[in-house]
């Protein structure tokens, strides 16, 4: 059992309306939001580089929350969470574990994207009994080819975005063809659907520390991913410039029984560009 039993209270079904909450554990106060029906196994969302609670696409979250208890959170030192960003993925996974246990859960599903997928991999390897199902999107394994080049790509695209007064995610997550440009602008617009009680943006130092952690992860010794026995869904676009798409194939090969979805004509944010296809696929996977 866990601390989140069904209560006689309205069920929030829209991420744009999910209330801001906080819980303290290990000297850190973690900011989080929750929506969907409580009870059962929750789906914990692990977010990407530089992201806060406001960076989750409601077209992914809301369909999952229709029949699942969904929780998003800011890791230590990010957004409204206190403390300092750890300089390693492994320490971020320890923080995530602290947060999850503080909420009283002993079994969870994980939905992860990019940096969040790296954190999720380490968490499930350290605490296999905690995780029932695993969704890894836009991510790669420790020691994966070119994983340590994420920082260079990120800074380059941030400059390109600044020169065109665009959101960097339009360059980092989407192809620069007509379809990609349209998808990028639509994605950024969706992120603004929540207008009240928005999260604090990530601080520059915290962002730089995350990049250092990713570089260390990329240069680290590969983990034995055959130890991951949980049902695993892996997804990406076919032209991911941040975390090369070949690494999604690598994860699929190394995690026995995993499922792989690659969306053609899309990049790092393929799941957001094709949210109308991916959200139902993720729901079906979690519902099994």
PDB file of C-alpha atoms in Angstrom:
ATOM      1  CA  UNK A   1       0.000   0.000   0.000  1.00  0.00           C
ATOM      2  CA  UNK A   2       1.068   3.613  -0.310  1.00  0.00           C
ATOM      3  CA  UNK A   3       0.216   7.000   1.138  1.00  0.00           C
ATOM      4  CA  UNK A   4      -1.940   8.012  -1.807  1.00  0.00           C
ATOM      5  CA  UNK A   5      -5.238   6.242  -1.325  1.00  0.00           C
ATOM      6  CA  UNK A   6      -8.375   7.372  -3.167  1.00  0.00           C
ATOM      7  CA  UNK A   7     -10.003  10.294  -1.413  1.00  0.00           C
ATOM      8  CA  UNK A   8     -13.382  11.993  -1.739  1.00  0.00           C
ATOM      9  CA  UNK A   9     -11.964  14.921  -3.662  1.00  0.00           C
ATOM     10  CA  UNK A  10     -12.275  16.122  -7.266  1.00  0.00           C
ATOM     11  CA  UNK A  11      -9.983  14.300  -9.690  1.00  0.00           C
ATOM     12  CA  UNK A  12      -7.806  16.704 -11.673  1.00  0.00           C
ATOM     13  CA  UNK A  13      -7.641  15.509 -15.278  1.00  0.00           C
ATOM     14  CA  UNK A  14      -5.789  18.413 -16.920  1.00  0.00           C
ATOM     15  CA  UNK A  15      -2.078  19.044 -16.401  1.00  0.00           C
ATOM     16  CA  UNK A  16      -2.727  22.757 -16.942  1.00  0.00           C
ATOM     17  CA  UNK A  17      -4.845  22.665 -13.766  1.00  0.00           C
ATOM     18  CA  UNK A  18      -2.739  20.281 -11.643  1.00  0.00           C
ATOM     19  CA  UNK A  19      -2.062  21.886  -8.254  1.00  0.00           C
ATOM     20  CA  UNK A  20       1.483  22.645  -7.145  1.00  0.00           C
ATOM     21  CA  UNK A  21       2.582  20.543  -4.188  1.00  0.00           C
ATOM     22  CA  UNK A  22       5.772  20.057  -2.171  1.00  0.00           C
ATOM     23  CA  UNK A  23       7.249  17.428   0.116  1.00  0.00           C
ATOM     24  CA  UNK A  24      10.463  17.498   2.149  1.00  0.00           C
ATOM     25  CA  UNK A  25      12.883  14.588   2.480  1.00  0.00           C
ATOM     26  CA  UNK A  26      16.612  14.315   3.085  1.00  0.00           C
ATOM     27  CA  UNK A  27      16.938  18.059   3.650  1.00  0.00           C
ATOM     28  CA  UNK A  28      15.413  18.893   0.248  1.00  0.00           C
ATOM     29  CA  UNK A  29      11.928  20.177  -0.544  1.00  0.00           C
ATOM     30  CA  UNK A  30      10.723  18.640  -3.811  1.00  0.00           C
ATOM     31  CA  UNK A  31       8.148  20.458  -5.949  1.00  0.00           C
ATOM     32  CA  UNK A  32       5.667  18.223  -7.737  1.00  0.00           C
ATOM     33  CA  UNK A  33       2.266  18.061  -9.402  1.00  0.00           C
ATOM     34  CA  UNK A  34      -0.199  15.216  -9.573  1.00  0.00           C
ATOM     35  CA  UNK A  35      -3.322  14.472 -11.536  1.00  0.00           C
ATOM     36  CA  UNK A  36      -5.493  11.571 -12.562  1.00  0.00           C
ATOM     37  CA  UNK A  37      -7.285   9.058 -10.320  1.00  0.00           C
ATOM     38  CA  UNK A  38      -5.357   8.192  -7.178  1.00  0.00           C
ATOM     39  CA  UNK A  39      -4.782   4.644  -6.033  1.00  0.00           C
ATOM     40  CA  UNK A  40      -3.028   1.875  -7.909  1.00  0.00           C
ATOM     41  CA  UNK A  41       0.476   2.159  -9.312  1.00  0.00           C
ATOM     42  CA  UNK A  42       1.428   5.771 -10.114  1.00  0.00           C
ATOM     43  CA  UNK A  43       3.292   6.880 -13.232  1.00  0.00           C
ATOM     44  CA  UNK A  44       6.244   9.075 -12.230  1.00  0.00           C
ATOM     45  CA  UNK A  45       7.531  11.384 -14.984  1.00  0.00           C
ATOM     46  CA  UNK A  46      11.298  12.036 -15.229  1.00  0.00           C
ATOM     47  CA  UNK A  47      11.944  15.233 -17.173  1.00  0.00           C
ATOM     48  CA  UNK A  48      14.631  16.394 -19.627  1.00  0.00           C
ATOM     49  CA  UNK A  49      17.692  18.642 -19.509  1.00  0.00           C
ATOM     50  CA  UNK A  50      16.979  22.219 -18.303  1.00  0.00           C
ATOM     51  CA  UNK A  51      13.305  21.343 -17.809  1.00  0.00           C
ATOM     52  CA  UNK A  52      10.946  22.129 -14.959  1.00  0.00           C
ATOM     53  CA  UNK A  53       7.388  21.065 -14.215  1.00  0.00           C
ATOM     54  CA  UNK A  54       6.200  23.359 -17.003  1.00  0.00           C
ATOM     55  CA  UNK A  55       8.028  21.434 -19.733  1.00  0.00           C
ATOM     56  CA  UNK A  56       5.747  18.403 -19.995  1.00  0.00           C
ATOM     57  CA  UNK A  57       3.514  18.226 -23.051  1.00  0.00           C
ATOM     58  CA  UNK A  58      -0.113  18.104 -21.895  1.00  0.00           C
ATOM     59  CA  UNK A  59      -0.954  16.016 -24.996  1.00  0.00           C
ATOM     60  CA  UNK A  60       1.197  13.243 -23.495  1.00  0.00           C
ATOM     61  CA  UNK A  61       0.357  13.725 -19.812  1.00  0.00           C
ATOM     62  CA  UNK A  62      -3.426  14.166 -20.035  1.00  0.00           C
ATOM     63  CA  UNK A  63      -4.183  10.936 -21.963  1.00  0.00           C
ATOM     64  CA  UNK A  64      -2.065   8.918 -19.517  1.00  0.00           C
ATOM     65  CA  UNK A  65      -3.713  10.621 -16.543  1.00  0.00           C
ATOM     66  CA  UNK A  66      -7.170   9.626 -17.751  1.00  0.00           C
ATOM     67  CA  UNK A  67      -6.809   6.257 -16.018  1.00  0.00           C
ATOM     68  CA  UNK A  68      -3.505   6.581 -14.155  1.00  0.00           C
ATOM     69  CA  UNK A  69      -2.244   8.552 -11.170  1.00  0.00           C
ATOM     70  CA  UNK A  70       0.414  10.785 -12.757  1.00  0.00           C
ATOM     71  CA  UNK A  71       3.129  12.631 -10.829  1.00  0.00           C
ATOM     72  CA  UNK A  72       5.715  15.048 -12.223  1.00  0.00           C
ATOM     73  CA  UNK A  73       8.500  16.506 -10.100  1.00  0.00           C
ATOM     74  CA  UNK A  74      11.492  18.825 -10.071  1.00  0.00           C
ATOM     75  CA  UNK A  75      14.702  17.071  -9.100  1.00  0.00           C
ATOM     76  CA  UNK A  76      16.909  18.654  -6.450  1.00  0.00           C
ATOM     77  CA  UNK A  77      18.060  22.168  -7.366  1.00  0.00           C
ATOM     78  CA  UNK A  78      15.665  22.506 -10.325  1.00  0.00           C
ATOM     79  CA  UNK A  79      12.661  24.826 -10.599  1.00  0.00           C
ATOM     80  CA  UNK A  80      10.867  25.163  -7.270  1.00  0.00           C
ATOM     81  CA  UNK A  81      12.775  22.292  -5.604  1.00  0.00           C
ATOM     82  CA  UNK A  82      15.445  23.318  -3.121  1.00  0.00           C
ATOM     83  CA  UNK A  83      19.034  22.110  -2.867  1.00  0.00           C
ATOM     84  CA  UNK A  84      21.730  21.842  -5.518  1.00  0.00           C
ATOM     85  CA  UNK A  85      21.717  19.936  -8.778  1.00  0.00           C
ATOM     86  CA  UNK A  86      23.955  16.854  -8.411  1.00  0.00           C
ATOM     87  CA  UNK A  87      26.897  16.557 -10.799  1.00  0.00           C
ATOM     88  CA  UNK A  88      26.140  12.930 -11.663  1.00  0.00           C
ATOM     89  CA  UNK A  89      23.206  10.994 -13.087  1.00  0.00           C
ATOM     90  CA  UNK A  90      23.637   8.429 -10.331  1.00  0.00           C
ATOM     91  CA  UNK A  91      23.100  11.069  -7.619  1.00  0.00           C
ATOM     92  CA  UNK A  92      20.026  12.370  -9.488  1.00  0.00           C
ATOM     93  CA  UNK A  93      18.638   8.829  -9.362  1.00  0.00           C
ATOM     94  CA  UNK A  94      19.239   8.742  -5.608  1.00  0.00           C
ATOM     95  CA  UNK A  95      17.296  11.995  -5.258  1.00  0.00           C
ATOM     96  CA  UNK A  96      14.430  10.596  -7.311  1.00  0.00           C
ATOM     97  CA  UNK A  97      14.331   7.540  -5.043  1.00  0.00           C
ATOM     98  CA  UNK A  98      14.242   9.780  -1.971  1.00  0.00           C
ATOM     99  CA  UNK A  99      11.312  11.718  -3.444  1.00  0.00           C
ATOM    100  CA  UNK A 100       9.357   8.597  -4.423  1.00  0.00           C
ATOM    101  CA  UNK A 101       9.816   6.950  -1.023  1.00  0.00           C
ATOM    102  CA  UNK A 102       8.832  10.202   0.726  1.00  0.00           C
ATOM    103  CA  UNK A 103       5.485   9.982  -1.083  1.00  0.00           C
ATOM    104  CA  UNK A 104       5.078   6.480   0.323  1.00  0.00           C
ATOM    105  CA  UNK A 105       5.182   4.450  -2.877  1.00  0.00           C
ATOM    106  CA  UNK A 106       6.686   0.964  -3.031  1.00  0.00           C
ATOM    107  CA  UNK A 107       5.818   0.269  -6.696  1.00  0.00           C
ATOM    108  CA  UNK A 108       5.772   2.712  -9.615  1.00  0.00           C
ATOM    109  CA  UNK A 109       5.772   2.980 -13.370  1.00  0.00           C
ATOM    110  CA  UNK A 110       8.279   5.388 -14.937  1.00  0.00           C
ATOM    111  CA  UNK A 111       7.813   7.644 -17.952  1.00  0.00           C
ATOM    112  CA  UNK A 112      11.077   9.329 -18.899  1.00  0.00           C
ATOM    113  CA  UNK A 113      12.448  11.612 -21.582  1.00  0.00           C
ATOM    114  CA  UNK A 114      16.082  12.431 -22.476  1.00  0.00           C
ATOM    115  CA  UNK A 115      18.068  13.201 -19.282  1.00  0.00           C
ATOM    116  CA  UNK A 116      15.147  11.727 -17.362  1.00  0.00           C
ATOM    117  CA  UNK A 117      15.689   8.438 -19.171  1.00  0.00           C
ATOM    118  CA  UNK A 118      19.288   8.311 -17.996  1.00  0.00           C
ATOM    119  CA  UNK A 119      18.164   8.895 -14.406  1.00  0.00           C
ATOM    120  CA  UNK A 120      15.455   6.266 -14.814  1.00  0.00           C
ATOM    121  CA  UNK A 121      17.918   3.639 -16.035  1.00  0.00           C
ATOM    122  CA  UNK A 122      20.135   4.104 -13.003  1.00  0.00           C
ATOM    123  CA  UNK A 123      17.158   4.067 -10.624  1.00  0.00           C
ATOM    124  CA  UNK A 124      15.724   0.835 -11.993  1.00  0.00           C
ATOM    125  CA  UNK A 125      19.129  -0.876 -11.848  1.00  0.00           C
ATOM    126  CA  UNK A 126      19.600   0.205  -8.220  1.00  0.00           C
ATOM    127  CA  UNK A 127      16.025  -0.489  -7.115  1.00  0.00           C
ATOM    128  CA  UNK A 128      14.540  -3.113  -9.457  1.00  0.00           C
ATOM    129  CA  UNK A 129      11.735  -4.027  -7.045  1.00  0.00           C
ATOM    130  CA  UNK A 130      10.436  -0.440  -7.112  1.00  0.00           C
ATOM    131  CA  UNK A 131       9.644  -0.307 -10.828  1.00  0.00           C
ATOM    132  CA  UNK A 132       6.853  -2.225 -12.592  1.00  0.00           C
ATOM    133  CA  UNK A 133       7.097  -0.733 -16.117  1.00  0.00           C
ATOM    134  CA  UNK A 134       9.564   1.579 -17.822  1.00  0.00           C
ATOM    135  CA  UNK A 135       9.116   4.047 -20.675  1.00  0.00           C
ATOM    136  CA  UNK A 136      12.381   5.429 -22.114  1.00  0.00           C
ATOM    137  CA  UNK A 137      12.084   8.153 -24.766  1.00  0.00           C
ATOM    138  CA  UNK A 138      14.718  10.259 -26.500  1.00  0.00           C
ATOM    139  CA  UNK A 139      17.460   8.799 -24.348  1.00  0.00           C
ATOM    140  CA  UNK A 140      20.503   6.542 -24.368  1.00  0.00           C
ATOM    141  CA  UNK A 141      22.674   4.298 -22.196  1.00  0.00           C
ATOM    142  CA  UNK A 142      25.670   5.191 -20.072  1.00  0.00           C
ATOM    143  CA  UNK A 143      28.761   5.198 -22.264  1.00  0.00           C
ATOM    144  CA  UNK A 144      26.668   5.384 -25.447  1.00  0.00           C
ATOM    145  CA  UNK A 145      28.292   6.635 -28.645  1.00  0.00           C
ATOM    146  CA  UNK A 146      28.398  10.465 -28.808  1.00  0.00           C
ATOM    147  CA  UNK A 147      26.380  10.874 -25.607  1.00  0.00           C
ATOM    148  CA  UNK A 148      29.133  13.160 -24.313  1.00  0.00           C
ATOM    149  CA  UNK A 149      28.519  15.582 -27.203  1.00  0.00           C
ATOM    150  CA  UNK A 150      25.100  16.674 -25.947  1.00  0.00           C
ATOM    151  CA  UNK A 151      26.511  19.903 -24.486  1.00  0.00           C
ATOM    152  CA  UNK A 152      28.027  21.033 -27.776  1.00  0.00           C
ATOM    153  CA  UNK A 153      24.806  20.391 -29.690  1.00  0.00           C
ATOM    154  CA  UNK A 154      22.783  22.150 -26.998  1.00  0.00           C
ATOM    155  CA  UNK A 155      24.874  25.334 -26.983  1.00  0.00           C
ATOM    156  CA  UNK A 156      24.939  25.442 -30.791  1.00  0.00           C
ATOM    157  CA  UNK A 157      21.176  25.209 -31.057  1.00  0.00           C
ATOM    158  CA  UNK A 158      20.650  27.725 -28.247  1.00  0.00           C
ATOM    159  CA  UNK A 159      22.686  30.195 -30.300  1.00  0.00           C
ATOM    160  CA  UNK A 160      20.695  29.433 -33.442  1.00  0.00           C
ATOM    161  CA  UNK A 161      17.471  29.956 -31.517  1.00  0.00           C
ATOM    162  CA  UNK A 162      18.672  33.247 -30.054  1.00  0.00           C
ATOM    163  CA  UNK A 163      19.521  34.574 -33.502  1.00  0.00           C
ATOM    164  CA  UNK A 164      15.961  33.891 -34.676  1.00  0.00           C
ATOM    165  CA  UNK A 165      14.301  34.792 -31.353  1.00  0.00           C
ATOM    166  CA  UNK A 166      12.895  31.300 -31.099  1.00  0.00           C
ATOM    167  CA  UNK A 167      12.584  28.825 -28.246  1.00  0.00           C
ATOM    168  CA  UNK A 168      15.723  26.586 -28.243  1.00  0.00           C
ATOM    169  CA  UNK A 169      13.491  23.511 -28.095  1.00  0.00           C
ATOM    170  CA  UNK A 170      12.286  24.269 -31.615  1.00  0.00           C
ATOM    171  CA  UNK A 171      15.849  23.578 -32.802  1.00  0.00           C
ATOM    172  CA  UNK A 172      16.889  20.921 -30.272  1.00  0.00           C
ATOM    173  CA  UNK A 173      13.744  18.764 -30.459  1.00  0.00           C
ATOM    174  CA  UNK A 174      12.507  19.143 -34.037  1.00  0.00           C
ATOM    175  CA  UNK A 175      13.766  18.905 -37.608  1.00  0.00           C
ATOM    176  CA  UNK A 176      14.122  22.184 -39.467  1.00  0.00           C
ATOM    177  CA  UNK A 177      11.854  21.131 -42.321  1.00  0.00           C
ATOM    178  CA  UNK A 178       8.311  22.436 -42.730  1.00  0.00           C
ATOM    179  CA  UNK A 179       6.700  19.690 -40.648  1.00  0.00           C
ATOM    180  CA  UNK A 180       9.326  19.997 -37.916  1.00  0.00           C
ATOM    181  CA  UNK A 181       9.034  23.772 -37.686  1.00  0.00           C
ATOM    182  CA  UNK A 182       5.252  23.551 -37.412  1.00  0.00           C
ATOM    183  CA  UNK A 183       5.481  20.808 -34.772  1.00  0.00           C
ATOM    184  CA  UNK A 184       8.038  22.800 -32.772  1.00  0.00           C
ATOM    185  CA  UNK A 185       5.902  25.929 -32.641  1.00  0.00           C
ATOM    186  CA  UNK A 186       2.804  23.893 -31.728  1.00  0.00           C
ATOM    187  CA  UNK A 187       4.736  22.115 -28.951  1.00  0.00           C
ATOM    188  CA  UNK A 188       6.022  25.366 -27.430  1.00  0.00           C
ATOM    189  CA  UNK A 189       2.495  26.805 -27.576  1.00  0.00           C
ATOM    190  CA  UNK A 190       1.111  23.777 -25.701  1.00  0.00           C
ATOM    191  CA  UNK A 191       3.687  24.263 -22.949  1.00  0.00           C
ATOM    192  CA  UNK A 192       2.114  27.653 -22.288  1.00  0.00           C
ATOM    193  CA  UNK A 193      -1.399  26.315 -21.703  1.00  0.00           C
ATOM    194  CA  UNK A 194      -0.872  26.522 -17.949  1.00  0.00           C
ATOM    195  CA  UNK A 195      -1.134  30.191 -17.084  1.00  0.00           C
ATOM    196  CA  UNK A 196      -1.376  30.194 -13.274  1.00  0.00           C
ATOM    197  CA  UNK A 197       1.141  29.075 -10.653  1.00  0.00           C
ATOM    198  CA  UNK A 198       3.891  28.291 -13.116  1.00  0.00           C
ATOM    199  CA  UNK A 199       7.228  26.843 -12.013  1.00  0.00           C
ATOM    200  CA  UNK A 200      10.447  28.784 -11.494  1.00  0.00           C
ATOM    201  CA  UNK A 201      12.818  28.516 -14.498  1.00  0.00           C
ATOM    202  CA  UNK A 202      16.037  26.542 -14.105  1.00  0.00           C
ATOM    203  CA  UNK A 203      19.066  28.582 -13.075  1.00  0.00           C
ATOM    204  CA  UNK A 204      22.051  28.805 -15.412  1.00  0.00           C
ATOM    205  CA  UNK A 205      24.405  27.104 -12.936  1.00  0.00           C
ATOM    206  CA  UNK A 206      21.956  24.239 -12.454  1.00  0.00           C
ATOM    207  CA  UNK A 207      21.671  23.811 -16.243  1.00  0.00           C
ATOM    208  CA  UNK A 208      25.460  23.746 -16.612  1.00  0.00           C
ATOM    209  CA  UNK A 209      25.765  21.164 -13.838  1.00  0.00           C
ATOM    210  CA  UNK A 210      23.230  18.949 -15.615  1.00  0.00           C
ATOM    211  CA  UNK A 211      25.283  19.169 -18.807  1.00  0.00           C
ATOM    212  CA  UNK A 212      28.404  18.110 -16.877  1.00  0.00           C
ATOM    213  CA  UNK A 213      26.516  15.146 -15.453  1.00  0.00           C
ATOM    214  CA  UNK A 214      25.405  14.079 -18.940  1.00  0.00           C
ATOM    215  CA  UNK A 215      28.993  14.361 -20.229  1.00  0.00           C
ATOM    216  CA  UNK A 216      30.213  12.131 -17.369  1.00  0.00           C
ATOM    217  CA  UNK A 217      27.409   9.672 -18.114  1.00  0.00           C
ATOM    218  CA  UNK A 218      28.354   9.622 -21.783  1.00  0.00           C
ATOM    219  CA  UNK A 219      31.969   8.820 -20.917  1.00  0.00           C
ATOM    220  CA  UNK A 220      31.105   6.316 -18.203  1.00  0.00           C
ATOM    221  CA  UNK A 221      31.379   2.545 -18.193  1.00  0.00           C
ATOM    222  CA  UNK A 222      28.340   0.927 -19.846  1.00  0.00           C
ATOM    223  CA  UNK A 223      25.889  -0.672 -17.435  1.00  0.00           C
ATOM    224  CA  UNK A 224      24.610  -4.222 -17.759  1.00  0.00           C
ATOM    225  CA  UNK A 225      21.172  -3.393 -19.113  1.00  0.00           C
ATOM    226  CA  UNK A 226      20.273  -7.070 -19.376  1.00  0.00           C
ATOM    227  CA  UNK A 227      19.494  -6.733 -15.658  1.00  0.00           C
ATOM    228  CA  UNK A 228      16.446  -4.662 -16.586  1.00  0.00           C
ATOM    229  CA  UNK A 229      13.669  -7.244 -16.728  1.00  0.00           C
ATOM    230  CA  UNK A 230      10.704  -4.870 -16.448  1.00  0.00           C
ATOM    231  CA  UNK A 231       8.496  -4.441 -19.527  1.00  0.00           C
ATOM    232  CA  UNK A 232      10.142  -1.519 -21.337  1.00  0.00           C
ATOM    233  CA  UNK A 233       8.878   0.767 -24.105  1.00  0.00           C
ATOM    234  CA  UNK A 234      11.515   2.759 -26.011  1.00  0.00           C
ATOM    235  CA  UNK A 235      10.632   5.572 -28.425  1.00  0.00           C
ATOM    236  CA  UNK A 236      12.380   8.292 -30.432  1.00  0.00           C
ATOM    237  CA  UNK A 237      12.442  10.112 -33.735  1.00  0.00           C
ATOM    238  CA  UNK A 238      14.671   8.810 -36.535  1.00  0.00           C
ATOM    239  CA  UNK A 239      16.826  11.967 -36.595  1.00  0.00           C
ATOM    240  CA  UNK A 240      17.654  12.751 -32.963  1.00  0.00           C
ATOM    241  CA  UNK A 241      20.579  15.194 -32.964  1.00  0.00           C
ATOM    242  CA  UNK A 242      20.800  15.501 -29.172  1.00  0.00           C
ATOM    243  CA  UNK A 243      20.809  11.824 -28.185  1.00  0.00           C
ATOM    244  CA  UNK A 244      21.510   9.969 -31.451  1.00  0.00           C
ATOM    245  CA  UNK A 245      18.617   7.750 -32.546  1.00  0.00           C
ATOM    246  CA  UNK A 246      20.982   4.780 -32.878  1.00  0.00           C
ATOM    247  CA  UNK A 247      21.163   4.755 -29.080  1.00  0.00           C
ATOM    248  CA  UNK A 248      17.448   3.948 -28.884  1.00  0.00           C
ATOM    249  CA  UNK A 249      18.195   0.904 -31.031  1.00  0.00           C
ATOM    250  CA  UNK A 250      21.100   0.136 -28.681  1.00  0.00           C
ATOM    251  CA  UNK A 251      18.794   0.251 -25.648  1.00  0.00           C
ATOM    252  CA  UNK A 252      16.288  -1.987 -27.447  1.00  0.00           C
ATOM    253  CA  UNK A 253      18.987  -4.535 -28.242  1.00  0.00           C
ATOM    254  CA  UNK A 254      20.315  -4.600 -24.678  1.00  0.00           C
ATOM    255  CA  UNK A 255      17.029  -4.614 -22.730  1.00  0.00           C
ATOM    256  CA  UNK A 256      15.513  -8.038 -23.263  1.00  0.00           C
ATOM    257  CA  UNK A 257      11.933  -8.057 -24.481  1.00  0.00           C
ATOM    258  CA  UNK A 258      11.768  -4.274 -24.892  1.00  0.00           C
ATOM    259  CA  UNK A 259       9.563  -2.638 -27.524  1.00  0.00           C
ATOM    260  CA  UNK A 260      10.846   0.080 -29.874  1.00  0.00           C
ATOM    261  CA  UNK A 261       8.932   2.805 -31.710  1.00  0.00           C
ATOM    262  CA  UNK A 262      10.812   5.102 -34.120  1.00  0.00           C
ATOM    263  CA  UNK A 263       8.886   7.967 -35.705  1.00  0.00           C
ATOM    264  CA  UNK A 264      10.090   8.874 -39.216  1.00  0.00           C
ATOM    265  CA  UNK A 265      10.860  12.445 -40.164  1.00  0.00           C
ATOM    266  CA  UNK A 266      11.284  13.615 -36.595  1.00  0.00           C
ATOM    267  CA  UNK A 267      14.010  14.404 -34.101  1.00  0.00           C
ATOM    268  CA  UNK A 268      14.608  14.354 -30.341  1.00  0.00           C
ATOM    269  CA  UNK A 269      11.003  15.432 -29.762  1.00  0.00           C
ATOM    270  CA  UNK A 270       9.490  12.778 -32.005  1.00  0.00           C
ATOM    271  CA  UNK A 271       7.055  11.690 -29.294  1.00  0.00           C
ATOM    272  CA  UNK A 272       5.761  15.268 -29.084  1.00  0.00           C
ATOM    273  CA  UNK A 273       5.554  15.749 -32.835  1.00  0.00           C
ATOM    274  CA  UNK A 274       3.604  12.477 -33.091  1.00  0.00           C
ATOM    275  CA  UNK A 275       1.779  12.791 -29.765  1.00  0.00           C
ATOM    276  CA  UNK A 276      -1.483  11.700 -31.410  1.00  0.00           C
ATOM    277  CA  UNK A 277       0.123   8.320 -32.164  1.00  0.00           C
ATOM    278  CA  UNK A 278       2.502   8.005 -29.228  1.00  0.00           C
ATOM    279  CA  UNK A 279       0.144   8.882 -26.358  1.00  0.00           C
ATOM    280  CA  UNK A 280      -2.261   6.011 -27.210  1.00  0.00           C
ATOM    281  CA  UNK A 281       0.715   3.644 -27.591  1.00  0.00           C
ATOM    282  CA  UNK A 282       2.048   4.649 -24.159  1.00  0.00           C
ATOM    283  CA  UNK A 283      -1.390   4.270 -22.585  1.00  0.00           C
ATOM    284  CA  UNK A 284      -1.828   0.816 -24.128  1.00  0.00           C
ATOM    285  CA  UNK A 285       1.602  -0.232 -22.838  1.00  0.00           C
ATOM    286  CA  UNK A 286       0.895   0.989 -19.298  1.00  0.00           C
ATOM    287  CA  UNK A 287      -2.597  -0.535 -19.288  1.00  0.00           C
ATOM    288  CA  UNK A 288      -1.440  -4.092 -19.978  1.00  0.00           C
TER     289      UNK A 288
END
